[in-house]
Coordinates of N, CA and C in Angstrom, one line a residue:
Chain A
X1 N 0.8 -1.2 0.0 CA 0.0 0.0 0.0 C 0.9 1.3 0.0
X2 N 0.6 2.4 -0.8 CA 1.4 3.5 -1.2 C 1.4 4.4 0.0
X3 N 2.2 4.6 0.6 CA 2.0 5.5 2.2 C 2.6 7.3 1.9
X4 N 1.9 7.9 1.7 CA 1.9 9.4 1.4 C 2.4 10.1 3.1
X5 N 3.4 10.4 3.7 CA 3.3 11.2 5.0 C 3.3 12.7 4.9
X6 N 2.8 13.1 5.8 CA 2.6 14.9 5.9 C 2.8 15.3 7.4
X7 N 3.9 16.1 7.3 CA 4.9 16.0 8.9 C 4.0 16.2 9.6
X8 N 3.2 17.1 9.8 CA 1.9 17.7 10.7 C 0.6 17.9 10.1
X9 N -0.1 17.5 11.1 CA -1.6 17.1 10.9 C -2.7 18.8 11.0
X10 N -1.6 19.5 12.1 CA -2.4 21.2 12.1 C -1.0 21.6 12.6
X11 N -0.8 22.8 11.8 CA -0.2 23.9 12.1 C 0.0 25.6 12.4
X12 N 0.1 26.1 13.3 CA -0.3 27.4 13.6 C 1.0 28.2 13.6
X13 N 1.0 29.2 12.5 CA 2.2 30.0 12.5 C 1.7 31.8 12.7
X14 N 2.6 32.5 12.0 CA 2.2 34.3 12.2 C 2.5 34.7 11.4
X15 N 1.8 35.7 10.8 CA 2.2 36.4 9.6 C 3.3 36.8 9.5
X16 N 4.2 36.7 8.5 CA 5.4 36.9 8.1 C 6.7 35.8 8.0
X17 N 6.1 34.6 8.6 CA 7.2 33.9 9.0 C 7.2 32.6 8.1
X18 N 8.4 32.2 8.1 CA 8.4 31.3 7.2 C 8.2 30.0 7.2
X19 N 7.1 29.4 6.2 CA 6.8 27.8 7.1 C 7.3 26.8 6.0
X20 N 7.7 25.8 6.2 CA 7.7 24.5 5.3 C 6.5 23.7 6.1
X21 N 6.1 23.1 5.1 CA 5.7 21.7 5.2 C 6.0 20.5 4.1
X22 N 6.4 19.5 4.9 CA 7.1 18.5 4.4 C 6.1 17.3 4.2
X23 N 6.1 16.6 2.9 CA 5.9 14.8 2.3 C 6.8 13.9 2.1
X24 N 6.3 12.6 2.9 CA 7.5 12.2 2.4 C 6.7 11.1 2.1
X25 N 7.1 10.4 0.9 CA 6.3 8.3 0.2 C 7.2 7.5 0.0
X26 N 6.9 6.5 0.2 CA 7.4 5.3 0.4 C 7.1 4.3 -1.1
X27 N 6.9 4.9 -2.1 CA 6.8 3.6 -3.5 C 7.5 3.9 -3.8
X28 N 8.5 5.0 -4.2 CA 9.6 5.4 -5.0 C 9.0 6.0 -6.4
X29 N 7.9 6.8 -6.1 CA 7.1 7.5 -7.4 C 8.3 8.7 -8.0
X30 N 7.8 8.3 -8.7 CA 8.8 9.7 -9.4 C 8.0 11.3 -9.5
X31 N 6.6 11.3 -9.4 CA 5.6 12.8 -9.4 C 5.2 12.7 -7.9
X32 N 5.8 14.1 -7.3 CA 4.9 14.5 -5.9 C 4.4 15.5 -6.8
X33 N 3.2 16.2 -5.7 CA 2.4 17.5 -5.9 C 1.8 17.8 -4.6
X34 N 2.1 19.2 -4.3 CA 1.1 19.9 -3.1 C 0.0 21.2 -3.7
X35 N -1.2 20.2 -3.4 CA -2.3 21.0 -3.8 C -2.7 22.0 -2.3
X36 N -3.9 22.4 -2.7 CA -4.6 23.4 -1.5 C -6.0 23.2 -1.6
X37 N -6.4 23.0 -0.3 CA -8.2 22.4 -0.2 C -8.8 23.5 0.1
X38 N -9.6 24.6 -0.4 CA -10.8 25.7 0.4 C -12.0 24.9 0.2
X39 N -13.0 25.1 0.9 CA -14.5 25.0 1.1 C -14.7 25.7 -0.6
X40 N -15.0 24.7 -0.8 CA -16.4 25.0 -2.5 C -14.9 25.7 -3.9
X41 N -13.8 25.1 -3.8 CA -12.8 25.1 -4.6 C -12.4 24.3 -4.9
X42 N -12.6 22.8 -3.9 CA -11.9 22.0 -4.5 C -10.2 21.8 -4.2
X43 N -10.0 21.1 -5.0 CA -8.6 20.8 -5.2 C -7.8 21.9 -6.1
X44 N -6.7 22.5 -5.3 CA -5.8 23.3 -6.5 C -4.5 23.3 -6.4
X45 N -3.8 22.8 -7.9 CA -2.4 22.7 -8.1 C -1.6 23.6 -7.5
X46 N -0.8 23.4 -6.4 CA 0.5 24.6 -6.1 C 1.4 24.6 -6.6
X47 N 2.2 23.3 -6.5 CA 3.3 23.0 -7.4 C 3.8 21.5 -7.8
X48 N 4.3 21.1 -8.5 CA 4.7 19.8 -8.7 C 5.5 19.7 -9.2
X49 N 6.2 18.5 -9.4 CA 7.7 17.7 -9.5 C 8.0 16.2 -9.8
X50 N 8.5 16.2 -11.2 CA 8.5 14.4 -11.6 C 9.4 13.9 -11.6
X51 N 10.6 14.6 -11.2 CA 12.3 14.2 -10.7 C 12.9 14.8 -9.6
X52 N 14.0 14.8 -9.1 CA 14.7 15.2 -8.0 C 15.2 16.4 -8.9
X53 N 15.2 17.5 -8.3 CA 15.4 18.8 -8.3 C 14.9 20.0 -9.7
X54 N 13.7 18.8 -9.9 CA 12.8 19.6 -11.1 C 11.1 19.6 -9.8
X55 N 10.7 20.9 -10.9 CA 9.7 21.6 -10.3 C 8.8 22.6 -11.5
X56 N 7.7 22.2 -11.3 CA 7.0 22.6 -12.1 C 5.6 23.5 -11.7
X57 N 5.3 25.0 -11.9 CA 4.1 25.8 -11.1 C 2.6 25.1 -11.9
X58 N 1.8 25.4 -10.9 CA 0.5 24.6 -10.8 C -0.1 26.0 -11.5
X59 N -1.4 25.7 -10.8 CA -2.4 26.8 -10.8 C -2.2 27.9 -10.0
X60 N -1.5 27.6 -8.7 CA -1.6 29.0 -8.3 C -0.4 29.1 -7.3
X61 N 0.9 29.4 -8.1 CA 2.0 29.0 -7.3 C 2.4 30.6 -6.7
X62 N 1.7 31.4 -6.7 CA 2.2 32.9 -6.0 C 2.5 32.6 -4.5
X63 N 3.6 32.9 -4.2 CA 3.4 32.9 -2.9 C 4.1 31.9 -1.6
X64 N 4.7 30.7 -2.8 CA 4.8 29.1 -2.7 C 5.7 29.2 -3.5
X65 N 6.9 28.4 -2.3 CA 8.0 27.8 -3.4 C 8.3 26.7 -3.1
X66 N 8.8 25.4 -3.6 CA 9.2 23.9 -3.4 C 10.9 23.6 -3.3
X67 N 10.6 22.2 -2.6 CA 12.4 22.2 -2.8 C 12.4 20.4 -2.8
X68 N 12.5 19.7 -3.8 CA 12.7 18.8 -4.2 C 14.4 17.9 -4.2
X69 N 15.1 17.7 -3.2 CA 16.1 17.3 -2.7 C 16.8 15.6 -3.5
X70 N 15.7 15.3 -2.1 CA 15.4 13.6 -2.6 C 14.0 13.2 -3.0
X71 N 14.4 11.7 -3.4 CA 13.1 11.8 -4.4 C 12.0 11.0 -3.6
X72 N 12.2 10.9 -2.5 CA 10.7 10.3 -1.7 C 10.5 11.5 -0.9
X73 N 10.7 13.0 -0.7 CA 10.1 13.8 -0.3 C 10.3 15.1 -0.5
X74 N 9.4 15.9 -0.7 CA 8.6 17.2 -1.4 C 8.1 18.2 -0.4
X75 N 8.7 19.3 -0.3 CA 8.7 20.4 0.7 C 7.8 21.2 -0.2
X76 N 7.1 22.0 0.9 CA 5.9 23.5 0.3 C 6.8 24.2 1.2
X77 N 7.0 25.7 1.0 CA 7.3 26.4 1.5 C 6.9 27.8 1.5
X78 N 6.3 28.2 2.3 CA 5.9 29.7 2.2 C 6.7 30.6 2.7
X79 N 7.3 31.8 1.6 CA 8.4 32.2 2.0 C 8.0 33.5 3.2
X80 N 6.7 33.8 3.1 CA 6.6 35.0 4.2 C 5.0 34.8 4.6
X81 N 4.6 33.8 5.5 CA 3.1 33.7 5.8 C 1.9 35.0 5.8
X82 N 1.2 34.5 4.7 CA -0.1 35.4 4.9 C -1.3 35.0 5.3
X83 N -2.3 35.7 5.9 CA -3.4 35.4 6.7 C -4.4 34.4 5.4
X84 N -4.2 34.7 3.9 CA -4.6 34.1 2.9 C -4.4 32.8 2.8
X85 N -3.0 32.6 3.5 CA -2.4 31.2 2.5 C -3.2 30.2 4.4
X86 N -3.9 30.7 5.1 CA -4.9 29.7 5.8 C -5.9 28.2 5.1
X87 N -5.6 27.3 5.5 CA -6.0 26.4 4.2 C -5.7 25.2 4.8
X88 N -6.2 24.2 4.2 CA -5.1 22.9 4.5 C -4.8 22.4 2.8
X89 N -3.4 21.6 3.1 CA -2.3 21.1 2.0 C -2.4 20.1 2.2
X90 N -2.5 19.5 1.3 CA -2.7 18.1 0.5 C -1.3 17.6 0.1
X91 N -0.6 17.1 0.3 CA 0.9 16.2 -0.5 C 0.1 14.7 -1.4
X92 N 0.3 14.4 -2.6 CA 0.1 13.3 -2.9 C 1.2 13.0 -4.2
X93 N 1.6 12.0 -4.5 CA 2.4 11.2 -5.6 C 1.8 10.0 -6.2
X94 N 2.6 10.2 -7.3 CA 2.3 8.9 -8.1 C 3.2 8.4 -9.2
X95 N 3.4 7.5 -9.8 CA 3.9 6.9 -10.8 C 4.5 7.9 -11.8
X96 N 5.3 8.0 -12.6 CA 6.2 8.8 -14.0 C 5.2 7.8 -14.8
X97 N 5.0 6.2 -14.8 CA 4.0 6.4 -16.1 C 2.6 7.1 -16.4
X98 N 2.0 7.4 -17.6 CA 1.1 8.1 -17.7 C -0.3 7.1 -17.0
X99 N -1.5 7.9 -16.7 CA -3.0 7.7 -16.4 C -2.5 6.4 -15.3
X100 N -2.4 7.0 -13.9 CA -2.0 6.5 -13.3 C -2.5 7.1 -12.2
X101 N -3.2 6.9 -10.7 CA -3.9 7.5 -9.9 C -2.7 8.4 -8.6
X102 N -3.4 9.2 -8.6 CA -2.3 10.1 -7.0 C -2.9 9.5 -5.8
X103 N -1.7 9.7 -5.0 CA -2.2 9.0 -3.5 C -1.7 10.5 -2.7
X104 N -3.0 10.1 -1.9 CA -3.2 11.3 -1.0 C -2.2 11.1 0.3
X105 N -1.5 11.8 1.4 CA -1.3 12.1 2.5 C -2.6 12.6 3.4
X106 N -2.5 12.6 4.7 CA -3.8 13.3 5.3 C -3.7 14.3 5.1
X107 N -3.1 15.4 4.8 CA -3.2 16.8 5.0 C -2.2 17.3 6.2
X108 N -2.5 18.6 6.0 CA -1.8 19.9 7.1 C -2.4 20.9 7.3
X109 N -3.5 21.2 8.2 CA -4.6 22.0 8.5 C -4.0 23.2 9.0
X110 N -3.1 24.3 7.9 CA -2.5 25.5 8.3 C -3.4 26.8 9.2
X111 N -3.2 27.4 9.8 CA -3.5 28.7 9.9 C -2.7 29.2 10.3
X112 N -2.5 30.3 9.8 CA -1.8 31.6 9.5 C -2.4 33.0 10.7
X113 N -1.7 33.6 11.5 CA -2.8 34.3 12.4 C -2.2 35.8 12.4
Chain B
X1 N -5.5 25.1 -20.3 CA -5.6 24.0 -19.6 C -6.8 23.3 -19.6
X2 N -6.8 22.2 -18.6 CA -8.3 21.2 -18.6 C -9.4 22.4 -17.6
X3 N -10.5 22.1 -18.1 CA -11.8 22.5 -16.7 C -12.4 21.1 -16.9
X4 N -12.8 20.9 -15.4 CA -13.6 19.8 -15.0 C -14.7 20.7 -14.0
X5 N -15.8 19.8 -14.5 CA -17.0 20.6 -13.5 C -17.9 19.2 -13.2
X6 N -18.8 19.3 -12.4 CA -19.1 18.5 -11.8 C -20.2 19.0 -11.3
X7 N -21.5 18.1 -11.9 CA -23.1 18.2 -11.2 C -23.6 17.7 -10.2
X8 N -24.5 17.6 -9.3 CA -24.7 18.5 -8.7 C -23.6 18.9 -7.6
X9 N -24.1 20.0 -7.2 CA -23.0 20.3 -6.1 C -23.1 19.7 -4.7
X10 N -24.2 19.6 -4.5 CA -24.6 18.5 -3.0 C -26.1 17.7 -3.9
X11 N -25.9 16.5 -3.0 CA -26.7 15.7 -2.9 C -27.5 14.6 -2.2
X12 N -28.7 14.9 -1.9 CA -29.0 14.1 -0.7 C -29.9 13.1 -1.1
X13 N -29.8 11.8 -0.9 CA -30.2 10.8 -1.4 C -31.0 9.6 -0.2
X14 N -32.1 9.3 -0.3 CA -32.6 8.1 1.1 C -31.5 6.8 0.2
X15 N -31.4 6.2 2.0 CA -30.8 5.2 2.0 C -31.3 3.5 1.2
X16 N -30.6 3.0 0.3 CA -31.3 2.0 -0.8 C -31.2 2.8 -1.9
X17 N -31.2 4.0 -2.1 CA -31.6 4.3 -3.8 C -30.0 4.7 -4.6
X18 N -30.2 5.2 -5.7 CA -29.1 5.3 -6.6 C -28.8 6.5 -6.2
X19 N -27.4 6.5 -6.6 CA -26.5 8.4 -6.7 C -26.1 8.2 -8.0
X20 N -26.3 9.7 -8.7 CA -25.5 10.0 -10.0 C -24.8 11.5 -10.0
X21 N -23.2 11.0 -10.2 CA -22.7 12.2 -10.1 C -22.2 12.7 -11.6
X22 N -22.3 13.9 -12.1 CA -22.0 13.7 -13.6 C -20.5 15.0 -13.4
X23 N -19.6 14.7 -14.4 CA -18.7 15.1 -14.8 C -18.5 15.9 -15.9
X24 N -17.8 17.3 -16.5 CA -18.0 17.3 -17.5 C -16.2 18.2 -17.8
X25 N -15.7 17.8 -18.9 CA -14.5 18.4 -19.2 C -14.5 18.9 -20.5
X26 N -13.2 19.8 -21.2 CA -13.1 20.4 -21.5 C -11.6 19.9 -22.7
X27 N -11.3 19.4 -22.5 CA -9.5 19.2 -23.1 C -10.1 17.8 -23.9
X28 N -10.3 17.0 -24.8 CA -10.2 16.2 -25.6 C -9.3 15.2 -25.6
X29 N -8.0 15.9 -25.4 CA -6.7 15.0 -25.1 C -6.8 14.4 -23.6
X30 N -7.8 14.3 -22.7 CA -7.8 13.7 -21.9 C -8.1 12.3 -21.9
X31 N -7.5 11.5 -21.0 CA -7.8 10.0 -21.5 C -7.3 9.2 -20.2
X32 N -7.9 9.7 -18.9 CA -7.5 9.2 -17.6 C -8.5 9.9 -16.6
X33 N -9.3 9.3 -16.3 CA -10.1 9.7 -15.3 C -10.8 8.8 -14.0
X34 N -10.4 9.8 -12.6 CA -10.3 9.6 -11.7 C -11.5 9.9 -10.8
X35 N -12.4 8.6 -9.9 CA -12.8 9.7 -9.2 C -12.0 9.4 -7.0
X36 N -12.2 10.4 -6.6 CA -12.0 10.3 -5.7 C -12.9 10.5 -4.2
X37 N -12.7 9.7 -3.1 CA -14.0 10.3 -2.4 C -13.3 10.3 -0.5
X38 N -13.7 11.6 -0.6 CA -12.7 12.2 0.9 C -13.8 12.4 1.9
X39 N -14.2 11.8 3.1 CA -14.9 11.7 4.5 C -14.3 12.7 4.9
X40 N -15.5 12.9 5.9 CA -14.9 14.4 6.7 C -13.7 14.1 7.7
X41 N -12.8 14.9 7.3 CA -11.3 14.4 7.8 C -10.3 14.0 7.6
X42 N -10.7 13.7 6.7 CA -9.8 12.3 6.0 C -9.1 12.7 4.1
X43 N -7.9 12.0 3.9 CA -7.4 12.1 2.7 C -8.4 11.8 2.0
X44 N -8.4 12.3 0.6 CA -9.0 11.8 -0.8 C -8.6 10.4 -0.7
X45 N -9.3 9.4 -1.5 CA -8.7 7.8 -1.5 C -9.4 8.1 -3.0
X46 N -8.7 6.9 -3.7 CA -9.8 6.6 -5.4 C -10.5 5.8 -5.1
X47 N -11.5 5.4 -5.8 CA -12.5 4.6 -5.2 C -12.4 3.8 -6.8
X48 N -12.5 4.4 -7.9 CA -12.8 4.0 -9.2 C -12.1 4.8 -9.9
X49 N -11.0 4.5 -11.1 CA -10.9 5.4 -12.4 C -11.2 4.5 -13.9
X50 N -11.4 5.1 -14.8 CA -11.5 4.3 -16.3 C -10.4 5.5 -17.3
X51 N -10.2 4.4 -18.4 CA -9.3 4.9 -19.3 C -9.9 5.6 -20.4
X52 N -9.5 5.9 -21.4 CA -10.6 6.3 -22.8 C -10.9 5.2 -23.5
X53 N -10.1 4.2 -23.6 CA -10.4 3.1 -24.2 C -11.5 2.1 -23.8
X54 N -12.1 2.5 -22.6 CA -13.6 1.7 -22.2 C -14.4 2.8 -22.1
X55 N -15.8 2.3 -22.3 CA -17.1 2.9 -21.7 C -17.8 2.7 -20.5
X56 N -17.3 2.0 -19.9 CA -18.2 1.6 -18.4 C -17.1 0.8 -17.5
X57 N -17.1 1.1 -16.4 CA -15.9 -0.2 -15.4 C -17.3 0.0 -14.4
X58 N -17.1 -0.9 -13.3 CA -17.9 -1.5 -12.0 C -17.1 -1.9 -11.6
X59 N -17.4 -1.8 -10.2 CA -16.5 -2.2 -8.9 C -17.4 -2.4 -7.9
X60 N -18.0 -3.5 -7.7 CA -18.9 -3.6 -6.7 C -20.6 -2.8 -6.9
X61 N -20.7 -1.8 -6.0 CA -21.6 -1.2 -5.7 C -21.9 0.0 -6.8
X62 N -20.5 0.7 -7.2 CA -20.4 1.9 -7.8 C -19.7 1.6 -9.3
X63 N -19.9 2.5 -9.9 CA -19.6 2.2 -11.4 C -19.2 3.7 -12.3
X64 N -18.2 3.3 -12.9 CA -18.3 4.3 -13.4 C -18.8 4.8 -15.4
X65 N -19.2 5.5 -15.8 CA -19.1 5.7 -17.3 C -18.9 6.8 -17.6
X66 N -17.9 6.5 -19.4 CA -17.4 7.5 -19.9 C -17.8 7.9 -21.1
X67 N -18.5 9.0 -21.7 CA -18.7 9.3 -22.9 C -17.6 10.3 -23.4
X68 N -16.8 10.2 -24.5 CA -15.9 10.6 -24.6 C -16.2 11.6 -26.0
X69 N -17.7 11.3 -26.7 CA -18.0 12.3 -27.5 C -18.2 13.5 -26.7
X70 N -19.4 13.3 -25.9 CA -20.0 14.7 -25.3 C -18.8 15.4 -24.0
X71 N -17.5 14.6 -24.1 CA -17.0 14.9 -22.9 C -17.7 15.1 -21.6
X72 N -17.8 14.0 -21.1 CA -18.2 13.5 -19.8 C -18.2 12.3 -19.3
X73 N -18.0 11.9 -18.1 CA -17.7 11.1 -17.4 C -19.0 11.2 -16.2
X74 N -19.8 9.8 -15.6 CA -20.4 9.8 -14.4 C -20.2 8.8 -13.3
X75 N -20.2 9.0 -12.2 CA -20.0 8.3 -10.8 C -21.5 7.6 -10.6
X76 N -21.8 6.4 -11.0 CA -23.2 5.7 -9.7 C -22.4 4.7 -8.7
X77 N -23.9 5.3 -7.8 CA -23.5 4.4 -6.5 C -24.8 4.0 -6.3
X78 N -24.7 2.4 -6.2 CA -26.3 1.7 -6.0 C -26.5 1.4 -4.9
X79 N -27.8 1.0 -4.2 CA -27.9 0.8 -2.6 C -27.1 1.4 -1.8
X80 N -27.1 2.7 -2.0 CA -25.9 3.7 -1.0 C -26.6 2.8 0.5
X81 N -25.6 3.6 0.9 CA -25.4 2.9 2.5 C -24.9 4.3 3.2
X82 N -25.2 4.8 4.4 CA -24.7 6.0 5.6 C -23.2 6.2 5.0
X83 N -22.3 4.8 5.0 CA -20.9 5.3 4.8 C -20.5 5.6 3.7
X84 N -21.4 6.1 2.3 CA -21.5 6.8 1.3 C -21.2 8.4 1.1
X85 N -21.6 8.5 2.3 CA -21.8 10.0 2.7 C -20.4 10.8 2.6
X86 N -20.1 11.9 1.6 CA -18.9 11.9 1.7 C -19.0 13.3 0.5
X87 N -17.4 13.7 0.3 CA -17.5 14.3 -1.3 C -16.4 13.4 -1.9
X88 N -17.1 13.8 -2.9 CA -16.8 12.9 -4.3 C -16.2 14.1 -4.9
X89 N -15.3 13.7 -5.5 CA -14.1 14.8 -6.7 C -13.9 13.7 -7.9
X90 N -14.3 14.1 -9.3 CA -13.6 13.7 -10.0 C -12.5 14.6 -10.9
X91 N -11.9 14.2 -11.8 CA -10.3 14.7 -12.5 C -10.3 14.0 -13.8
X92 N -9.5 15.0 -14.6 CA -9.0 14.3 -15.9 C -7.7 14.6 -16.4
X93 N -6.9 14.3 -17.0 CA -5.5 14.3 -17.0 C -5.6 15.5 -18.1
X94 N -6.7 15.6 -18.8 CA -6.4 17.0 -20.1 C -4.8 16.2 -20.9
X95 N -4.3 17.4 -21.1 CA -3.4 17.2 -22.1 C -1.5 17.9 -21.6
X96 N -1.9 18.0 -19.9 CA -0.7 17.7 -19.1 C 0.6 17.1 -19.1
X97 N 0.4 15.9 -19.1 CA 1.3 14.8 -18.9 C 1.8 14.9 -17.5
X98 N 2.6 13.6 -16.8 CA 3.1 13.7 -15.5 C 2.1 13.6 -14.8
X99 N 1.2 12.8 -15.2 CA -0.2 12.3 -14.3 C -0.8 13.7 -13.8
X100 N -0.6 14.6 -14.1 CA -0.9 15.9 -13.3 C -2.5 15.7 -14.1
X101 N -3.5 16.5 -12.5 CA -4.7 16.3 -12.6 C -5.5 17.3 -12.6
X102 N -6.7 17.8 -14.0 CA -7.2 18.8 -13.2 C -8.3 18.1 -12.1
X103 N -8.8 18.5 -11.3 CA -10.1 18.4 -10.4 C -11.2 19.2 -10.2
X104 N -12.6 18.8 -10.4 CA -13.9 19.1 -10.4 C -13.7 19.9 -9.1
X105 N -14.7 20.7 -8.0 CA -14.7 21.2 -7.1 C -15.6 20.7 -6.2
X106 N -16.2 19.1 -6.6 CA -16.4 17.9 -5.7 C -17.9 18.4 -5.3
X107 N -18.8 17.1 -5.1 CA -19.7 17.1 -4.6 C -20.3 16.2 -3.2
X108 N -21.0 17.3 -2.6 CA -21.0 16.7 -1.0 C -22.8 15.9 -1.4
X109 N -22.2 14.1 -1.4 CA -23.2 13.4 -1.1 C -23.7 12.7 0.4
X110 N -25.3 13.2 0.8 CA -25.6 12.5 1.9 C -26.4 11.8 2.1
X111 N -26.1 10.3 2.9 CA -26.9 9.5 2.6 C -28.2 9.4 4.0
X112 N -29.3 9.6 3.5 CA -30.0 9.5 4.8 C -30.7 8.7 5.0
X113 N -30.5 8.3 6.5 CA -30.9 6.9 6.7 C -32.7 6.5 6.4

């Protein structure tokens, strides 16, 4: 079974300050991605990555930068917390071959205060 | 890029009868579709995806079909059951590559007993 981890389950930081949150998976996928969950939006692309030290912007990467190191884990990073980027993060990966399903992590239930 | 949308937006259904969730996309070049169904709290899991090369897969209780002329894809679930209760997201791969997914903005189905 594909095990997606997300270092913390809820995080509470302060505006301005700098946060990571970290994924780490256990199949050796070669695609992570950290999306962002709002109420009545759905799922949205932040950023994603199909190799070790490549990175690719999503839908809405303002704000959000990544750091792809090694290849079973995938950092979000917010370089200066805003009361906006309140949210929870989604980490999930999957396979380099094509039409292949993403596996979820639980999340990281940020707020920003 | 892909748009995926997704009918209805909540749904409340008595317990025994059918759910139909409909999908609809945008990108042609899509040819991988997922759906996914996240409980309150809890990660996204898949439950069902189909490729373009079929029209129908089943898995038990829930089934999915794909019309690939009118672009659309739909989610049933027969004899729902309480632990049905959930949102449902489906996705299509568009013309991305790297498994990257767009995602519907999910619908909250409830099953009442």
């Amino acid at each position: 079974d594909v095990k997606v981890t997300q270092s913390s389950r809820y995080l509470v930081k302060r505006t301005g300050e700098k946060v990571f949150l970290e994924c780490v998976q256990d199949m050796d996928h070669e695609n992570m991605f950290w999306y962002r969950q709002d109420p009545g939006l759905g799922l949205r692309l932040i950023y994603f990555s199909y190799d070790v030290k490549m990175k690719e912007k999503g839908d809405i990467p303002e704000g959000y930068s990544v750091s792809r190191e090694k290849k079973e884990r995938f950092s979000l990073i917010l370089e200066s917390a805003s009361t906006n980027q309140t949210s929870m993060y989604l980490c999930a990966s999957s396979l380099y071959v094509n039409n292949q399903p993403q596996h979820f992590g639980d999340g990281t239930r940020l707020s920003i205060l | 890029g892909e748009n995926v949308e997704q009918h209805p937006s909540t749904l409340s259904v008595q317990e025994g009868d059918s759910a139909v969730i409909k999908c609809t996309y945008s990108d042609s070049a899509s040819n991988y579709f997922p759906w996914y169904k996240q409980e309150l709290g809890k990660r996204p899991q898949l439950i069902i995806d189909i490729r373009s090369n079929v029209g129908e897969k089943k898995d038990q209780r829930i089934a999915v079909t794909l019309n690939k002329t009118a672009k659309h894809f739909s989610l049933h679930i027969t004899e729902t059951q309480p632990e049905d209760s959930a949102v449902y997201f489906c996705a299509a791969t568009g013309s991305y590559g790297n498994n990257r997914l767009a995602f519907g903005k999910g619908n909250q189905v409830v099953v009442i007993p």
